[in-house]
Short mmCIF file of C-alpha atoms in Angstrom, two decimals:
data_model
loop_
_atom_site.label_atom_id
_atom_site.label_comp_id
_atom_site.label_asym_id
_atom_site.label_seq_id
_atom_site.Cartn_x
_atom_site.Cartn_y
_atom_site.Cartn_z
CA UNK J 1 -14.95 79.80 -108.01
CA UNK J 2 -17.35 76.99 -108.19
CA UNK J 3 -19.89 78.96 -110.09
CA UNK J 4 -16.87 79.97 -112.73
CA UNK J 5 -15.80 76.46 -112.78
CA UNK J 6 -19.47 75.05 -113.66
CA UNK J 7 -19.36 77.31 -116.46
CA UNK J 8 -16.25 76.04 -118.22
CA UNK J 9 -17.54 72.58 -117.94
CA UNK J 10 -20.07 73.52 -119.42
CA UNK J 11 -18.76 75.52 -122.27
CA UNK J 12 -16.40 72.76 -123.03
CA UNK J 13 -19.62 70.29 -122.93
CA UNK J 14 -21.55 72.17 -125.59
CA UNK J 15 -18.35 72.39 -127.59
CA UNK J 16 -18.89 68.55 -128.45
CA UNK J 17 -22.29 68.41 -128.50
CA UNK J 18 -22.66 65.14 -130.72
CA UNK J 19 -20.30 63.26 -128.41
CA UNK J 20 -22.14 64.42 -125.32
CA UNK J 21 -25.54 64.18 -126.40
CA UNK J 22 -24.78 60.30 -127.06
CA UNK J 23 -23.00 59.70 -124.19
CA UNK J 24 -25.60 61.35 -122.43
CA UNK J 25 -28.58 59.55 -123.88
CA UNK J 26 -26.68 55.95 -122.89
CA UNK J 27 -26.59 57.45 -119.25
CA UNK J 28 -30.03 58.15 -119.46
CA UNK J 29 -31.21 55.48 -121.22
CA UNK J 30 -29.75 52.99 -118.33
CA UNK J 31 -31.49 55.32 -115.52
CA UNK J 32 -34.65 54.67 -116.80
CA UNK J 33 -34.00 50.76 -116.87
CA UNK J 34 -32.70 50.74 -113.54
CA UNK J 35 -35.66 52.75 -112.11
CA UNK J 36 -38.04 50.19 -113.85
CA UNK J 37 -36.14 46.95 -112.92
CA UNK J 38 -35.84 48.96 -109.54
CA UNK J 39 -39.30 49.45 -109.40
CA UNK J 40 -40.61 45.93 -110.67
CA UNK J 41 -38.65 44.71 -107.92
CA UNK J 42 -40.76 46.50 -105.35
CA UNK J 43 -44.21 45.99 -107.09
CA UNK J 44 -43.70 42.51 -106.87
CA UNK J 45 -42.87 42.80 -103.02
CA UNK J 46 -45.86 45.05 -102.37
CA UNK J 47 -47.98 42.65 -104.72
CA UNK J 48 -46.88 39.68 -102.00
CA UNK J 49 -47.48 42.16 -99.25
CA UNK J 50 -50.88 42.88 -100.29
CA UNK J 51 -51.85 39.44 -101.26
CA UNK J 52 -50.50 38.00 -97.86
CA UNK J 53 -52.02 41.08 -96.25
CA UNK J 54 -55.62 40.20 -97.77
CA UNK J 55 -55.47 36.57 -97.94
CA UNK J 56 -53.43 34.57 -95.24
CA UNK J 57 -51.73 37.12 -92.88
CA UNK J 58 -51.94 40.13 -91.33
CA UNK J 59 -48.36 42.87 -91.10
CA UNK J 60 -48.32 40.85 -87.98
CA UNK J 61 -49.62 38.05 -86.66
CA UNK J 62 -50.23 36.16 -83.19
CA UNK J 63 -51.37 32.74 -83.98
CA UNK J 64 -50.27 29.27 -82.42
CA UNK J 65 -50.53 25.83 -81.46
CA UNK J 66 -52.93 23.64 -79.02
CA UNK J 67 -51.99 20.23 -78.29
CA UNK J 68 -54.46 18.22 -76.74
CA UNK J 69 -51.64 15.29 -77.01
CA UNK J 70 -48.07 15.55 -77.47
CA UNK J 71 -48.36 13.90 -81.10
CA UNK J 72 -51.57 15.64 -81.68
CA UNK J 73 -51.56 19.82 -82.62
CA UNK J 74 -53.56 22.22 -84.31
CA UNK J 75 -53.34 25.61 -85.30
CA UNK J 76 -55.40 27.28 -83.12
CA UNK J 77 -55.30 30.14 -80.37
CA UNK J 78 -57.34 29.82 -76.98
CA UNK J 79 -59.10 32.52 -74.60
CA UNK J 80 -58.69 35.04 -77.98
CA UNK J 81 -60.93 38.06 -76.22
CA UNK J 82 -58.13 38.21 -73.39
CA UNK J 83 -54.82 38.02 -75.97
CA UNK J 84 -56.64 40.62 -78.48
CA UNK J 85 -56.66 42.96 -75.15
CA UNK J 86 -52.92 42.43 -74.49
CA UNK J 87 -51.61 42.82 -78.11
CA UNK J 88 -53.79 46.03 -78.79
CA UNK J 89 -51.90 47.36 -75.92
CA UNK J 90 -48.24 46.05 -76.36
CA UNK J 91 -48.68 47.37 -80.07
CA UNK J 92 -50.22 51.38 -79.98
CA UNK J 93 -49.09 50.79 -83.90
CA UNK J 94 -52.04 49.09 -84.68
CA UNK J 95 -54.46 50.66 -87.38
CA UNK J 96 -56.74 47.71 -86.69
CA UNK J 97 -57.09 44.19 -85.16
CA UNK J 98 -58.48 41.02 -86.84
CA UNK J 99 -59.40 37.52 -85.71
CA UNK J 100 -59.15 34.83 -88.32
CA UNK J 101 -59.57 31.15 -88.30
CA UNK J 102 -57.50 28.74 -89.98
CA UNK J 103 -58.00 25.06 -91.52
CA UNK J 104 -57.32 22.77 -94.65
CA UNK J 105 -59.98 20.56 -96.25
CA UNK J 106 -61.21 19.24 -99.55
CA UNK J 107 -64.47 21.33 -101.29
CA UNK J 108 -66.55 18.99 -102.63
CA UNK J 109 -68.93 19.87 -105.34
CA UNK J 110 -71.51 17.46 -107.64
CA UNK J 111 -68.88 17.60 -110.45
CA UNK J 112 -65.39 17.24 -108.71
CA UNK J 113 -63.07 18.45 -105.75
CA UNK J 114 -59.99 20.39 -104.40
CA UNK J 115 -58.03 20.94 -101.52
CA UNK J 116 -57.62 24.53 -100.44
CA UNK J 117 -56.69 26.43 -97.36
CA UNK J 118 -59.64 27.99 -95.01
CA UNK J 119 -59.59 31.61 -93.65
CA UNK J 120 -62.61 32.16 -91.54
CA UNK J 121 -63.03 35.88 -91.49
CA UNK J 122 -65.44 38.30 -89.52
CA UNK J 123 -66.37 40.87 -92.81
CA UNK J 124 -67.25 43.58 -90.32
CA UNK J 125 -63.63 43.30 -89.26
CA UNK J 126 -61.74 42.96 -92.47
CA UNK J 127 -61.07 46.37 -93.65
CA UNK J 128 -58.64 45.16 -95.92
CA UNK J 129 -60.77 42.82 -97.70
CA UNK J 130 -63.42 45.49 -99.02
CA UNK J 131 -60.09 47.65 -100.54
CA UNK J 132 -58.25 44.42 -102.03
CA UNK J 133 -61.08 41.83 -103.42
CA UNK J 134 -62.85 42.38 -106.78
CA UNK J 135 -66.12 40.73 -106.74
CA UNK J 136 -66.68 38.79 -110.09
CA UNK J 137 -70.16 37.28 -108.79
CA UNK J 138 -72.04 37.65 -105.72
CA UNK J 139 -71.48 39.64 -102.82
CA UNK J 140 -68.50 39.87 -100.22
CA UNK J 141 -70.75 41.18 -97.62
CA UNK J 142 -73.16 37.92 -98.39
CA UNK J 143 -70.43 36.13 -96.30
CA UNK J 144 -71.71 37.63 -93.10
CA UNK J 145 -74.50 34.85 -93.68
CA UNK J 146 -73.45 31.37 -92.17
CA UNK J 147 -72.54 28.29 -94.18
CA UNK J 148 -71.10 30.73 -96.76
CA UNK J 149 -68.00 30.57 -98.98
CA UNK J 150 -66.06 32.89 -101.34
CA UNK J 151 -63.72 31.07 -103.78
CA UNK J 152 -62.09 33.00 -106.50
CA UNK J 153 -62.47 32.81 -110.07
CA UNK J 154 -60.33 30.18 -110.92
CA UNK J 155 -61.41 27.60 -108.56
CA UNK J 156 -65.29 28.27 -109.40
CA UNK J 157 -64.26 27.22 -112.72
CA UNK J 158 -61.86 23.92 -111.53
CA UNK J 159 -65.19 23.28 -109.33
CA UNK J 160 -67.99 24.13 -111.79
CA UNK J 161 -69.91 26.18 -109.71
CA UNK J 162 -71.37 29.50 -109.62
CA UNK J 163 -72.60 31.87 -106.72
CA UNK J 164 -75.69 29.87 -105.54
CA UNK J 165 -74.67 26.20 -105.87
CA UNK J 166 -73.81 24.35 -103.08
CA UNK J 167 -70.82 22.75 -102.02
CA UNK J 168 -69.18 20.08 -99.37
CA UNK J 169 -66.48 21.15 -96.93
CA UNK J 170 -64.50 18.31 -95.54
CA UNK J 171 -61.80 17.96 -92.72
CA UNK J 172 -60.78 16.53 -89.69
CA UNK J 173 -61.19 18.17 -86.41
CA UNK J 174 -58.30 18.88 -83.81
CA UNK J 175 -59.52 15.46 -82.32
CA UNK J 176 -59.23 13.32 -85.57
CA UNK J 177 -62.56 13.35 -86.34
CA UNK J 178 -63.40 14.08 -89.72
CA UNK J 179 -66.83 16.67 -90.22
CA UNK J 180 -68.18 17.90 -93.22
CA UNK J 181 -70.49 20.74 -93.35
CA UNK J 182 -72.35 21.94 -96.57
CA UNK J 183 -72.17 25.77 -97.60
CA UNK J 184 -73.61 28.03 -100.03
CA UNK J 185 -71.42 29.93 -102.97
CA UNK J 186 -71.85 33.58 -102.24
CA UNK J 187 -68.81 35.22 -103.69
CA UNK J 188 -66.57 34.99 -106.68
CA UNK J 189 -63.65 37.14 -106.44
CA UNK J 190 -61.03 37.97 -109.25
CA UNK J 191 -57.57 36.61 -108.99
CA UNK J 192 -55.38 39.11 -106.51
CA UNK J 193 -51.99 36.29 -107.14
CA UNK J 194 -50.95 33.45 -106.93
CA UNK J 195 -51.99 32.92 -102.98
CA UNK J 196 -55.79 33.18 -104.78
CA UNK J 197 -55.95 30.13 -106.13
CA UNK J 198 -55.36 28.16 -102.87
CA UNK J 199 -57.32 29.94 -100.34
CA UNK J 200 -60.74 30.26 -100.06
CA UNK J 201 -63.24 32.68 -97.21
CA UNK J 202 -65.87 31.12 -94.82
CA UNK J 203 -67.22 33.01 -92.22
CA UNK J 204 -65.40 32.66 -88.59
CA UNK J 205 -68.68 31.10 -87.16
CA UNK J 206 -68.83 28.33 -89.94
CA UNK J 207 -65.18 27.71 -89.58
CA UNK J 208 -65.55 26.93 -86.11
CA UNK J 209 -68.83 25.11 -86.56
CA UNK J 210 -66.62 23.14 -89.22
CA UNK J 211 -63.75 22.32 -86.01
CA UNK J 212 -66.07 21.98 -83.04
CA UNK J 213 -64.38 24.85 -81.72
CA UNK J 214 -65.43 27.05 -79.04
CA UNK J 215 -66.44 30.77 -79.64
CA UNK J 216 -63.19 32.47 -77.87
CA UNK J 217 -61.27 30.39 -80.18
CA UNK J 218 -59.28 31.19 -83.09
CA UNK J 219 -56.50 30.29 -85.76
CA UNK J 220 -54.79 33.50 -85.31
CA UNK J 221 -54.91 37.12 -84.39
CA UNK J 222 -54.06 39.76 -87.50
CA UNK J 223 -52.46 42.98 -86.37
CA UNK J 224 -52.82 45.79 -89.26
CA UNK J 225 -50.02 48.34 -88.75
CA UNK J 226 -50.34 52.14 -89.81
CA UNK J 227 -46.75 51.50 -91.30
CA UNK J 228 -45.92 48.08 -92.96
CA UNK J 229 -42.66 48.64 -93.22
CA UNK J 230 -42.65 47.98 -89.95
CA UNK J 231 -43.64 44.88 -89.14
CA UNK J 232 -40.50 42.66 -88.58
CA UNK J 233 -39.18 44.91 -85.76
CA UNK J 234 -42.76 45.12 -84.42
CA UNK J 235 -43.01 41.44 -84.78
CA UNK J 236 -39.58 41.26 -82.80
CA UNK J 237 -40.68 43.46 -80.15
CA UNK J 238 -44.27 42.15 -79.62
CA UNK J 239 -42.68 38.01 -79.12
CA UNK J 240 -40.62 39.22 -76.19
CA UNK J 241 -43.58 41.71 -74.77
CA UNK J 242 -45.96 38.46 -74.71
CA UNK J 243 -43.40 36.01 -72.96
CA UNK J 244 -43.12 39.14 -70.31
CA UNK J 245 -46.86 38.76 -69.65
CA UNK J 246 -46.94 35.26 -68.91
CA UNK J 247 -47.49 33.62 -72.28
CA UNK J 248 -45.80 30.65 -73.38
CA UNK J 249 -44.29 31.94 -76.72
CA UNK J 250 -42.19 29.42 -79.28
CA UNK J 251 -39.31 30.43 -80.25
CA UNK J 252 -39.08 32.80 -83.49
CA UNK J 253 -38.74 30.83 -86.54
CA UNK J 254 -39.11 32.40 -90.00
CA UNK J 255 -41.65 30.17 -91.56
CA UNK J 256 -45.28 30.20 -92.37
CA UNK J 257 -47.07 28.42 -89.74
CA UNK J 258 -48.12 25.10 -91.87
CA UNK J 259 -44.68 24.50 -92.66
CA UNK J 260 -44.48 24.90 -88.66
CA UNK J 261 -47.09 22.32 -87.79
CA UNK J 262 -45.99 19.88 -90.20
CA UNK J 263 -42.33 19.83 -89.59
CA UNK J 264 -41.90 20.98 -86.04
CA UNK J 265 -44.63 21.44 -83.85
CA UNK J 266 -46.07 17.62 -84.22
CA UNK J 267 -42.59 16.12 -83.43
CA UNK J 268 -42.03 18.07 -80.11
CA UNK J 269 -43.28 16.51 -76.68
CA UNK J 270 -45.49 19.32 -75.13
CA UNK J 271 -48.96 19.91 -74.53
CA UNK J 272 -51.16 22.66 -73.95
CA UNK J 273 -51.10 26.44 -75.71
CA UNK J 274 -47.68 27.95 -77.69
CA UNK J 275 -47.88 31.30 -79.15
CA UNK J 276 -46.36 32.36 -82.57
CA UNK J 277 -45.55 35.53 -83.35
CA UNK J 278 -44.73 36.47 -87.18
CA UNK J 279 -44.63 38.89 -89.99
CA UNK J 280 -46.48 38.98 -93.20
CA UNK J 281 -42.61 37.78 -94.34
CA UNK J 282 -42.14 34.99 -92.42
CA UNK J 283 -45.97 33.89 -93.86
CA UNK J 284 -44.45 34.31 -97.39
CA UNK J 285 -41.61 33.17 -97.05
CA UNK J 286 -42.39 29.61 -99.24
CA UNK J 287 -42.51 32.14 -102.28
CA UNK J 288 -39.87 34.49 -101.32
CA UNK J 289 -37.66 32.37 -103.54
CA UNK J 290 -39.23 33.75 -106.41
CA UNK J 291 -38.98 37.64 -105.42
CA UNK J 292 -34.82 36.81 -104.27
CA UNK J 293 -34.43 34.92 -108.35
CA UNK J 294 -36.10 38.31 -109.56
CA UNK J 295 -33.40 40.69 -108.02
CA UNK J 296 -30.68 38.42 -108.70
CA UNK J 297 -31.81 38.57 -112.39
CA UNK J 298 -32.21 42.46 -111.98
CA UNK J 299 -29.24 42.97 -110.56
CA UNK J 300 -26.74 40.82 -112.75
CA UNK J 301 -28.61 42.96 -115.66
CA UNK J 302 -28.19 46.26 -114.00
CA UNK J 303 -24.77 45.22 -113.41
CA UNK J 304 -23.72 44.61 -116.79
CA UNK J 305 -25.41 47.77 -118.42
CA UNK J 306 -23.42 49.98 -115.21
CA UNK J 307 -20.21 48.05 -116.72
CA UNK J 308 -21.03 49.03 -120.18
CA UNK J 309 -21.48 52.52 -119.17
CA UNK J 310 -18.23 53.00 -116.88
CA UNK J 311 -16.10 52.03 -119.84
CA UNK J 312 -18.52 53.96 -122.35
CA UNK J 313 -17.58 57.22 -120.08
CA UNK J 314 -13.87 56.38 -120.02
CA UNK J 315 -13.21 55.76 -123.85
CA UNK J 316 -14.88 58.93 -124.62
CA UNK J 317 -13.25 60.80 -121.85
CA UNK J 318 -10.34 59.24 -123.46
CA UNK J 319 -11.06 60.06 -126.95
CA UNK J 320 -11.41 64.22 -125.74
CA UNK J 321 -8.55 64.53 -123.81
CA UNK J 322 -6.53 62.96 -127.08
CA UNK J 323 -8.70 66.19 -128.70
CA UNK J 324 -7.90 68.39 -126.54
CA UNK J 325 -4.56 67.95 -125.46
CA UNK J 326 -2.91 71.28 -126.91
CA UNK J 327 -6.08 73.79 -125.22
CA UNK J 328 -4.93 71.31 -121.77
CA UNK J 329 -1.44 72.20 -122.60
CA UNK J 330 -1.75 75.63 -123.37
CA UNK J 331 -4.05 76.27 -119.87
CA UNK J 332 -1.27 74.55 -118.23
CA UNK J 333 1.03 76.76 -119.61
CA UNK J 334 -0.41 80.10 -118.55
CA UNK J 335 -0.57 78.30 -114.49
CA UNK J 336 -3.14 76.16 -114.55
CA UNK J 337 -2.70 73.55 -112.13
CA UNK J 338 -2.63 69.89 -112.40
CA UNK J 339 -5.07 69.65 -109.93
CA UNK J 340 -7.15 72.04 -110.97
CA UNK J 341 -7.00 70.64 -115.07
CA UNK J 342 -8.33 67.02 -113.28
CA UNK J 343 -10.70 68.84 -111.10
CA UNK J 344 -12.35 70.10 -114.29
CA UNK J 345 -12.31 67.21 -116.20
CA UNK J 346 -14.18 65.37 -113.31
CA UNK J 347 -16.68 67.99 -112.97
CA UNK J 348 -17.59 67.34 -117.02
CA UNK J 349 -18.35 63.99 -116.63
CA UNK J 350 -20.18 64.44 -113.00
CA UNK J 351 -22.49 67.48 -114.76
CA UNK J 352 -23.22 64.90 -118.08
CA UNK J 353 -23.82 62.33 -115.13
CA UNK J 354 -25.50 64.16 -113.17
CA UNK J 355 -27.99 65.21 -116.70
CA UNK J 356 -28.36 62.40 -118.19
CA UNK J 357 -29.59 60.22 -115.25
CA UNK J 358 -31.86 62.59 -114.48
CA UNK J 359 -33.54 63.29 -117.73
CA UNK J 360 -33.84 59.01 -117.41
CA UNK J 361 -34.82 58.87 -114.17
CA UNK J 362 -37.84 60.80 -114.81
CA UNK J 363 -38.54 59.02 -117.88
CA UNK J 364 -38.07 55.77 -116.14
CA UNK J 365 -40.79 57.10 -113.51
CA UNK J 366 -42.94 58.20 -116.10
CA UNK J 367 -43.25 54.83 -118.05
CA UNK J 368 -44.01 53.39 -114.66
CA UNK J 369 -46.80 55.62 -114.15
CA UNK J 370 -47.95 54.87 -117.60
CA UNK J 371 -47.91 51.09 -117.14
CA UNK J 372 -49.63 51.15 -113.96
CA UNK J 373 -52.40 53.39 -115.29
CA UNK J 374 -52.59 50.83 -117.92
CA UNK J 375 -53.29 47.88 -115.80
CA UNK J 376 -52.17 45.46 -117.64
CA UNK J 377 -53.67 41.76 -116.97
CA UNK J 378 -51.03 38.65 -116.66
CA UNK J 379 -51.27 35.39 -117.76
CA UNK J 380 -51.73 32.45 -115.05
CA UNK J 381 -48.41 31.61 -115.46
CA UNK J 382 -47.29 35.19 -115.25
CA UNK J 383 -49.03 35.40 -112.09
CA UNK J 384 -46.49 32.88 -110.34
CA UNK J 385 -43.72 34.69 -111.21
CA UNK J 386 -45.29 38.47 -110.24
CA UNK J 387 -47.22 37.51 -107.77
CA UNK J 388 -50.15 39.56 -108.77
CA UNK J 389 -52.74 39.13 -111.90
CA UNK J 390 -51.27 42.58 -113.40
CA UNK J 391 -47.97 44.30 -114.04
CA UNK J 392 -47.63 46.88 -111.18
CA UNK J 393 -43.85 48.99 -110.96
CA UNK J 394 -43.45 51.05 -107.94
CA UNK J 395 -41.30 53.86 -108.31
CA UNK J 396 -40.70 55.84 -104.49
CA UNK J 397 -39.33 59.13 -104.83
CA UNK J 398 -36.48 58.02 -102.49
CA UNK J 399 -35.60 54.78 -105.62
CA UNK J 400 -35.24 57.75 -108.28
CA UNK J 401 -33.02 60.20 -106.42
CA UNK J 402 -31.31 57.14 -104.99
CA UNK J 403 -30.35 56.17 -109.10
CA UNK J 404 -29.79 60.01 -110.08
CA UNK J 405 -27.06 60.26 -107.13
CA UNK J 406 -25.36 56.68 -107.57
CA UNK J 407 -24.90 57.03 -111.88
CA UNK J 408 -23.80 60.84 -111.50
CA UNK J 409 -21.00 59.46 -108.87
CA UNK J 410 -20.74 56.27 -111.07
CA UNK J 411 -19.64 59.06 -114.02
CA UNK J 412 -17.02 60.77 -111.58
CA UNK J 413 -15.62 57.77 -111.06
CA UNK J 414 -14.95 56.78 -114.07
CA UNK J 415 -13.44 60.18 -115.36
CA UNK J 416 -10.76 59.97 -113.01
CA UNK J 417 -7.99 57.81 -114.43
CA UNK J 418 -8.48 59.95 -117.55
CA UNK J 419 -8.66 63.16 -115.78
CA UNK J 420 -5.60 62.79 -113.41
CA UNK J 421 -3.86 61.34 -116.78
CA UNK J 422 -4.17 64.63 -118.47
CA UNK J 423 -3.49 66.44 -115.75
CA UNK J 424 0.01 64.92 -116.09
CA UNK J 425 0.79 65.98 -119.70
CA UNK J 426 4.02 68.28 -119.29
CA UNK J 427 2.39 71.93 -121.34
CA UNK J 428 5.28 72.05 -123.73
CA UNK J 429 4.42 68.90 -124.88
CA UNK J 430 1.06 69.62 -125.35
CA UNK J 431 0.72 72.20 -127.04
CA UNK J 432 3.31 70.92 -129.65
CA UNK J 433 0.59 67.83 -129.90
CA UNK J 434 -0.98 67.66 -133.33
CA UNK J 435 -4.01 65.59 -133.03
#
């Protein structure tokens, strides 16, 4: 019965082919913008993913606080050889683990200065680094040298330098005592987002040498998972998994760990070692803002065009039945049932669905493809907003059935007050109708 059913719709589908075809083309047409405002949506997440995952965090991360005094903390981890052997245990998700360091100073250089953030990285660690960076200048594996730095592209330029000057790294210590130590440009790297122009690479040793720190100390532990999408309930797990082997673990808070130290961590009367455990989200979260204004944007728009589609389905659901209301009566007559006239009537408007968003689905996934291979650059600004130097749409199999199956249902639902409407014309009626 189904299979005889299908064919009448679709008999009575090609018998108004200009009416369909348009309808059918707006369907589609607002598939393939809500697989690329769908997608958008995600490249921009995966673009702060990556960036975070390269730059300042790991999927998950174990860092902390010392405080020699209670009004006195830095971010720093103790004993690190002994904790990496505990989390590569509590977490068998682990692709691989990283140690990085952590500061804040001023680079100084003949012509002028600027404050950025300090990773201190191990380059035979950071597999992540050699897939991500684009060396402009220089070298990344240079940085295995001491009293090395890697800036990116645009602050080289705010600094005037080039790979081979020499420049002035400034801070204070986790005893108040400010150290400078001068370093050698090795590395210019291209923009990867916004997060690039703020954070600059020295290697671990020359961070520490920079803090007076010991060797089994460092700013943080970076845990690489074989799934991202993992990491919060990994995060979750791992927090209560350390506090069950004896660690002293803060309690989870859903902010990057300078925002931490600065508005928490100085103010509370404790001393000694806290860990904190967090996800590459909880890192980002200072810029999350900008991803949640995106998908409001996206999803008012989407909205809006789903409206405009609803009510384009209905009026010309409308306008057939009006058309058609002497071949309804007349099926009605020879014992067609009501139920079975609405039934029908539904399944047109769930099979011109069910085509058009899929003809625009795959178009939608198509342009994406065709922007990405395009790699289109972004301007600076740009780059705030997208978080990454180049428009990137990600389109998952799962997003395009996901928008096939929601506008084909989206077009049954909006057939039915004009489907169960016909089904109530009385057949004499009908077929009496001149239209």
């Amino acid at each position: 019965m189904l299979a005889t059913d299908l064919l009448i719709a679709g008999r009575s589908l090609r018998q108004h082919t200009r009416r369909n075809l348009a309808l059918g083309f707006a369907v589609a047409l607002v598939a393939a913008l809500l697989i690329l405002f769908l997608g958008l949506v995600a490249g921009i997440r995966g673009a702060m993913m990556e960036s975070a995952a390269t730059i300042i965090s790991g999927h998950v991360n174990v860092g902390g606080f010392y405080k020699i005094t209670s009004g006195a903390a830095a971010p720093l981890v103790s004993d690190v050889p002994k904790l990496m052997a505990v989390v590569r245990r509590l977490v068998p998700e682990a692709a691989y683990l990283t140690t990085r360091g952590r500061g804040y100073a001023k680079i100084i250089s003949d012509s002028t200065s600027q404050d950025l953030v300090l990773s201190g990285v191990d380059v035979d660690q950071e597999l992540g680094l050699h897939k991500v960076l684009s060396i402009k200048e220089g070298r990344l594996d240079d940085l295995r040298q001491p009293d090395t730095i890697l800036l990116f592209e645009k602050q080289a330029e705010r600094l005037k330098v080039r790979v081979g000057d020499a420049v002035t790294v400034a801070a204070p210590t986790a005893r108040n005592v400010n150290n400078t130590i001068d370093v050698r440009v090795v590395a210019i790297a291209r923009s990867v987002g916004v997060l690039s122009s703020i954070v600059a690479f020295l290697p671990e040793p020359t961070l520490r040498a920079l803090y007076l720190l010991s060797d089994t100390t460092a700013g943080a532990i970076h845990v690489y998972l074989k799934d991202p999408d993992q990491s919060a309930r990994v995060a979750a797990r791992l927090l209560g998994d350390l506090r069950a082997a004896g660690y002293e673990v803060m309690d989870y808070d859903p902010q990057p760990y300078w925002m931490k130290l600065m508005q928490k961590v100085n103010s509370e009367d404790w001393t000694g070692q806290k860990l904190d455990v967090t996800s590459w989200e909880d890192e980002m979260s200072f810029l999350d803002f900008m991803l949640q204004i995106i998908s409001g944007l996206a999803a008012i728009l989407i909205g809006v065009i789903l409206f405009i589609v609803v009510i384009g389905v209905m009026n010309t659901l409308w306008i057939a039945i009006r058309e058609r209301t002497r071949e309804i009566g007349t099926l009605r007559a020879i014992g067609m049932q009501r139920a079975k006239v609405a039934w029908l009537l539904l399944l047109e408007s769930t099979l011109l669905g069910l085509g058009g968003s899929t003809l625009g689905a795959l178009a939608g996934w198509g342009v994406a493809a065709w922007v990405n291979a395009r790699g289109w650059k972004v301007g600076e600004g740009l780059q705030m907003v997208l978080m990454q130097d180049h428009f990137s749409i990600l389109v998952r199999p799962g997003t395009v059935l996901g928008a096939v199956l929601g506008l084909t249902l989206l077009a049954g639902l909006a057939a039915l007050l004009p489907a169960f409407q016909a089904a109530r014309l009385r057949p004499v009626t009908a077929m009496h109708h001149i239209g």
